[in-house]
mmCIF file of C-alpha atoms in Angstrom:
data_model
loop_
_atom_site.group_PDB
_atom_site.id
_atom_site.type_symbol
_atom_site.label_atom_id
_atom_site.label_comp_id
_atom_site.label_asym_id
_atom_site.label_seq_id
_atom_site.Cartn_x
_atom_site.Cartn_y
_atom_site.Cartn_z
ATOM 1 C CA MET A 1259 166.911 -1.890 95.687
ATOM 2 C CA GLU A 1260 166.656 1.850 95.095
ATOM 3 C CA LYS A 1261 168.949 3.569 92.618
ATOM 4 C CA LEU A 1262 172.205 5.331 93.429
ATOM 5 C CA PRO A 1263 172.221 9.113 93.696
ATOM 6 C CA LYS A 1264 172.269 10.324 90.070
ATOM 7 C CA HIS A 1265 175.780 11.842 90.123
ATOM 8 C CA LEU A 1266 177.236 8.500 91.271
ATOM 9 C CA SER A 1267 175.409 6.154 88.912
ATOM 10 C CA LYS A 1268 178.194 6.225 86.301
ATOM 11 C CA HIS A 1269 180.429 4.477 88.858
ATOM 12 C CA SER A 1270 177.939 1.778 89.873
ATOM 13 C CA ALA A 1271 179.957 -1.083 88.307
ATOM 14 C CA LEU A 1272 183.080 0.003 90.210
ATOM 15 C CA PHE A 1273 181.136 0.288 93.462
ATOM 16 C CA GLN A 1274 179.638 -3.173 93.043
ATOM 17 C CA ALA A 1275 183.035 -4.671 92.181
ATOM 18 C CA ILE A 1276 184.547 -3.173 95.342
ATOM 19 C CA VAL A 1277 181.961 -4.777 97.632
ATOM 20 C CA ASP A 1278 181.908 -8.102 95.778
ATOM 21 C CA MET A 1279 185.647 -8.638 95.225
ATOM 22 C CA PRO A 1280 186.421 -10.177 98.641
ATOM 23 C CA PHE A 1281 183.896 -12.934 97.915
ATOM 24 C CA GLN A 1282 185.707 -14.086 94.770
ATOM 25 C CA SER A 1283 187.776 -16.316 97.041
ATOM 26 C CA ARG A 1284 185.191 -18.232 99.055
ATOM 27 C CA LEU A 1285 187.913 -20.024 100.996
ATOM 28 C CA SER A 1286 189.457 -16.761 102.197
ATOM 29 C CA THR A 1287 186.164 -15.128 103.132
ATOM 30 C CA THR A 1288 185.000 -18.295 104.880
ATOM 31 C CA LYS A 1289 188.243 -18.435 106.894
ATOM 32 C CA LEU A 1290 187.712 -14.820 107.923
ATOM 33 C CA GLY A 1291 184.012 -15.352 108.616
ATOM 34 C CA LEU A 1292 183.158 -12.430 106.318
ATOM 35 C CA GLY A 1293 179.574 -12.220 105.120
ATOM 36 C CA ILE A 1294 178.831 -8.665 103.954
ATOM 37 C CA VAL A 1295 180.729 -5.634 102.677
ATOM 38 C CA VAL A 1296 179.097 -2.200 102.367
ATOM 39 C CA LEU A 1297 180.465 0.929 100.680
ATOM 40 C CA LEU A 1298 179.398 4.316 102.063
ATOM 41 C CA LEU A 1299 180.316 7.798 100.852
ATOM 42 C CA ALA A 1300 180.217 11.078 102.750
ATOM 43 C CA ASP A 1301 178.271 13.962 101.234
ATOM 44 C CA ARG A 1302 179.685 16.921 103.149
ATOM 45 C CA SER A 1303 177.580 19.498 101.287
ATOM 46 C CA ASN A 1304 174.395 17.790 102.513
ATOM 47 C CA ASN A 1305 175.784 16.511 105.855
ATOM 48 C CA ALA A 1306 174.892 12.946 104.870
ATOM 49 C CA ILE A 1307 176.361 9.471 104.621
ATOM 50 C CA HIS A 1308 174.951 7.486 101.710
ATOM 51 C CA ARG A 1309 174.921 3.720 101.429
ATOM 52 C CA ILE A 1310 176.305 3.197 97.940
ATOM 53 C CA ALA A 1311 176.842 -0.535 97.363
ATOM 54 C CA LEU A 1312 176.126 -3.798 99.140
ATOM 55 C CA SER A 1313 177.834 -7.112 98.439
ATOM 56 C CA ASN A 1314 175.843 -9.705 96.560
ATOM 57 C CA THR A 1315 175.847 -12.358 99.283
ATOM 58 C CA GLU A 1316 173.218 -14.447 101.023
ATOM 59 C CA MET A 1317 173.809 -12.584 104.282
ATOM 60 C CA ALA A 1318 173.331 -9.208 102.566
ATOM 61 C CA SER A 1319 170.113 -10.444 100.975
ATOM 62 C CA GLY A 1320 168.891 -11.431 104.425
ATOM 63 C CA ALA A 1321 169.544 -7.948 105.788
ATOM 64 C CA VAL A 1322 167.747 -6.313 102.851
ATOM 65 C CA ALA A 1323 164.760 -8.661 103.175
ATOM 66 C CA TYR A 1324 164.294 -7.726 106.834
ATOM 67 C CA SER A 1325 164.998 -4.006 106.480
ATOM 68 C CA ALA A 1326 162.366 -1.419 107.386
ATOM 69 C CA LYS A 1327 163.754 0.850 104.616
ATOM 70 C CA PRO A 1328 165.311 0.240 101.193
ATOM 71 C CA PHE A 1329 169.135 0.139 101.220
ATOM 72 C CA HIS A 1330 169.776 3.490 99.473
ATOM 73 C CA ASP A 1331 167.092 5.242 101.546
ATOM 74 C CA ILE A 1332 169.042 4.663 104.760
ATOM 75 C CA VAL A 1333 170.930 7.941 105.038
ATOM 76 C CA VAL A 1334 172.515 9.118 108.268
ATOM 77 C CA PRO A 1335 173.807 12.574 109.227
ATOM 78 C CA LEU A 1336 177.555 12.947 108.868
ATOM 79 C CA ASP A 1337 177.737 14.782 112.192
ATOM 80 C CA ASP A 1338 175.707 12.286 114.247
ATOM 81 C CA ASP A 1339 177.674 11.606 117.451
ATOM 82 C CA GLU A 1340 175.957 8.259 118.083
ATOM 83 C CA ASN A 1341 176.461 6.748 114.642
ATOM 84 C CA LEU A 1342 179.597 4.598 114.318
ATOM 85 C CA ILE A 1343 179.954 5.284 110.595
ATOM 86 C CA ALA A 1344 179.896 9.045 111.220
ATOM 87 C CA LYS A 1345 182.386 8.578 114.052
ATOM 88 C CA THR A 1346 184.720 6.638 111.732
ATOM 89 C CA ILE A 1347 184.547 9.337 109.063
ATOM 90 C CA GLN A 1348 184.985 12.138 111.619
ATOM 91 C CA THR A 1349 187.979 10.548 113.386
ATOM 92 C CA GLY A 1350 189.577 8.374 110.707
ATOM 93 C CA GLU A 1351 189.598 5.527 113.260
ATOM 94 C CA HIS A 1352 187.915 2.165 112.719
ATOM 95 C CA GLN A 1353 185.014 1.030 114.900
ATOM 96 C CA LEU A 1354 183.913 -2.473 115.876
ATOM 97 C CA THR A 1355 180.432 -3.387 117.117
ATOM 98 C CA GLU A 1356 178.195 -6.344 117.843
ATOM 99 C CA ASP A 1357 175.071 -4.152 117.722
ATOM 100 C CA TRP A 1358 173.864 -2.728 114.415
ATOM 101 C CA ALA A 1359 171.858 -0.030 116.235
ATOM 102 C CA GLY A 1360 175.053 2.055 116.202
ATOM 103 C CA LEU A 1361 175.373 1.669 112.415
ATOM 104 C CA PHE A 1362 171.836 2.794 111.600
ATOM 105 C CA VAL A 1363 171.007 5.468 114.209
ATOM 106 C CA PRO A 1364 169.019 7.716 113.613
ATOM 107 C CA ALA A 1365 167.695 6.342 110.279
ATOM 108 C CA LEU A 1366 166.354 3.169 111.911
ATOM 109 C CA THR A 1367 165.191 2.441 115.425
ATOM 110 C CA PRO A 1368 167.444 0.147 117.471
ATOM 111 C CA ASP A 1369 164.900 -2.662 117.069
ATOM 112 C CA GLU A 1370 164.747 -2.184 113.274
ATOM 113 C CA ALA A 1371 168.562 -2.212 113.061
ATOM 114 C CA ARG A 1372 168.807 -5.348 115.183
ATOM 115 C CA PHE A 1373 166.121 -7.025 113.076
ATOM 116 C CA ASN A 1374 168.272 -6.345 109.976
ATOM 117 C CA GLN A 1375 171.280 -7.796 111.811
ATOM 118 C CA ALA A 1376 169.337 -10.916 112.773
ATOM 119 C CA GLY A 1377 168.106 -11.312 109.185
ATOM 120 C CA ALA A 1378 171.707 -11.183 107.993
ATOM 121 C CA GLY A 1379 173.017 -13.586 110.630
ATOM 122 C CA VAL A 1380 175.792 -11.132 111.515
ATOM 123 C CA ALA A 1381 177.611 -11.344 114.847
ATOM 124 C CA CYS A 1382 179.784 -8.227 114.498
ATOM 125 C CA SER A 1383 180.720 -5.487 112.071
ATOM 126 C CA ALA A 1384 183.752 -3.274 111.604
ATOM 127 C CA VAL A 1385 183.715 0.171 110.017
ATOM 128 C CA TYR A 1386 186.911 1.340 108.322
ATOM 129 C CA PRO A 1387 187.483 4.819 106.847
ATOM 130 C CA LEU A 1388 188.106 5.504 103.177
ATOM 131 C CA LEU A 1389 191.026 7.916 103.054
ATOM 132 C CA VAL A 1390 194.120 8.722 101.085
ATOM 133 C CA GLY A 1391 197.180 10.221 102.732
ATOM 134 C CA ASP A 1392 196.429 12.898 105.293
ATOM 135 C CA LYS A 1393 193.145 14.001 103.718
ATOM 136 C CA GLU A 1394 189.833 13.749 105.564
ATOM 137 C CA PRO A 1395 188.047 10.418 105.123
ATOM 138 C CA PHE A 1396 185.569 10.603 102.242
ATOM 139 C CA GLY A 1397 183.554 7.573 103.241
ATOM 140 C CA ALA A 1398 183.744 4.203 104.922
ATOM 141 C CA MET A 1399 183.360 0.496 104.401
ATOM 142 C CA ILE A 1400 181.524 -1.901 106.680
ATOM 143 C CA PHE A 1401 182.774 -5.468 106.971
ATOM 144 C CA SER A 1402 180.231 -7.768 108.635
ATOM 145 C CA TYR A 1403 181.169 -11.130 110.060
ATOM 146 C CA PHE A 1404 179.314 -14.163 111.276
ATOM 147 C CA GLU A 1405 182.093 -14.409 113.872
ATOM 148 C CA PRO A 1406 181.758 -12.728 117.294
ATOM 149 C CA LYS A 1407 183.877 -9.701 118.150
ATOM 150 C CA THR A 1408 186.252 -11.847 120.240
ATOM 151 C CA ASN A 1409 187.194 -13.808 117.104
ATOM 152 C CA ILE A 1410 188.137 -10.704 115.098
ATOM 153 C CA LYS A 1411 191.918 -10.856 115.224
ATOM 154 C CA GLN A 1412 194.872 -8.993 113.761
ATOM 155 C CA ALA A 1413 194.533 -10.846 110.439
ATOM 156 C CA HIS A 1414 190.995 -9.484 110.077
ATOM 157 C CA HIS A 1415 192.120 -5.938 110.840
ATOM 158 C CA ALA A 1416 195.079 -6.221 108.448
ATOM 159 C CA PHE A 1417 192.716 -7.394 105.697
ATOM 160 C CA MET A 1418 190.192 -4.592 106.330
ATOM 161 C CA LYS A 1419 192.860 -1.863 106.507
ATOM 162 C CA SER A 1420 194.573 -3.064 103.338
ATOM 163 C CA TYR A 1421 191.271 -3.492 101.524
ATOM 164 C CA THR A 1422 189.952 -0.021 102.393
ATOM 165 C CA ASP A 1423 193.297 1.551 101.498
ATOM 166 C CA ASN A 1424 193.172 -0.073 98.050
ATOM 167 C CA ALA A 1425 189.484 0.770 97.583
ATOM 168 C CA SER A 1426 190.219 4.399 98.537
ATOM 169 C CA LEU A 1427 192.862 4.654 95.821
ATOM 170 C CA LYS A 1428 190.527 3.135 93.206
ATOM 171 C CA LEU A 1429 187.741 5.517 94.182
ATOM 172 C CA VAL A 1430 190.022 8.553 94.084
ATOM 173 C CA ASP A 1431 191.344 7.462 90.673
ATOM 174 C CA ALA A 1432 187.737 7.325 89.488
ATOM 175 C CA SER A 1433 187.155 10.832 90.965
ATOM 176 C CA VAL A 1434 184.497 9.628 93.366
ATOM 177 C CA ASP A 1435 185.907 11.189 96.567
#
């Protein structure tokens, strides 16, 4: 895996803890069908969304193994109207998809994105904004499930909302936003 952008490397342990924490309780994550968590931060000065940390799970390893590009090299424009991560950061509203093409456009082709998804064994992913109060979102988190979209219920959404809210506060406390 490539290195973090230099100015963020001092926070790498925090970033990794944020994406790995849900998997400390295997029973809970198995009940939810959760397989991967990704942390992304917006870089408004460069109009970019950077992939910062990826959970240390078997499903995440599968996605990385099949990827056409290294994890940190997959950067998408913050203003891309087709990218679901950009849309989440722009609107502050979560997105749900069964097709990873919308998470990787334009950095990967639709086929490359779907190949990553197949390698991970992911059925659907949700993107939730990182925000505190009424400020603009400063990033997002992706929660990927081996469950289909129809099985993502209110309990899943409550977990993701609560988790991103807590992660946002930790990141702001660490002056990452």
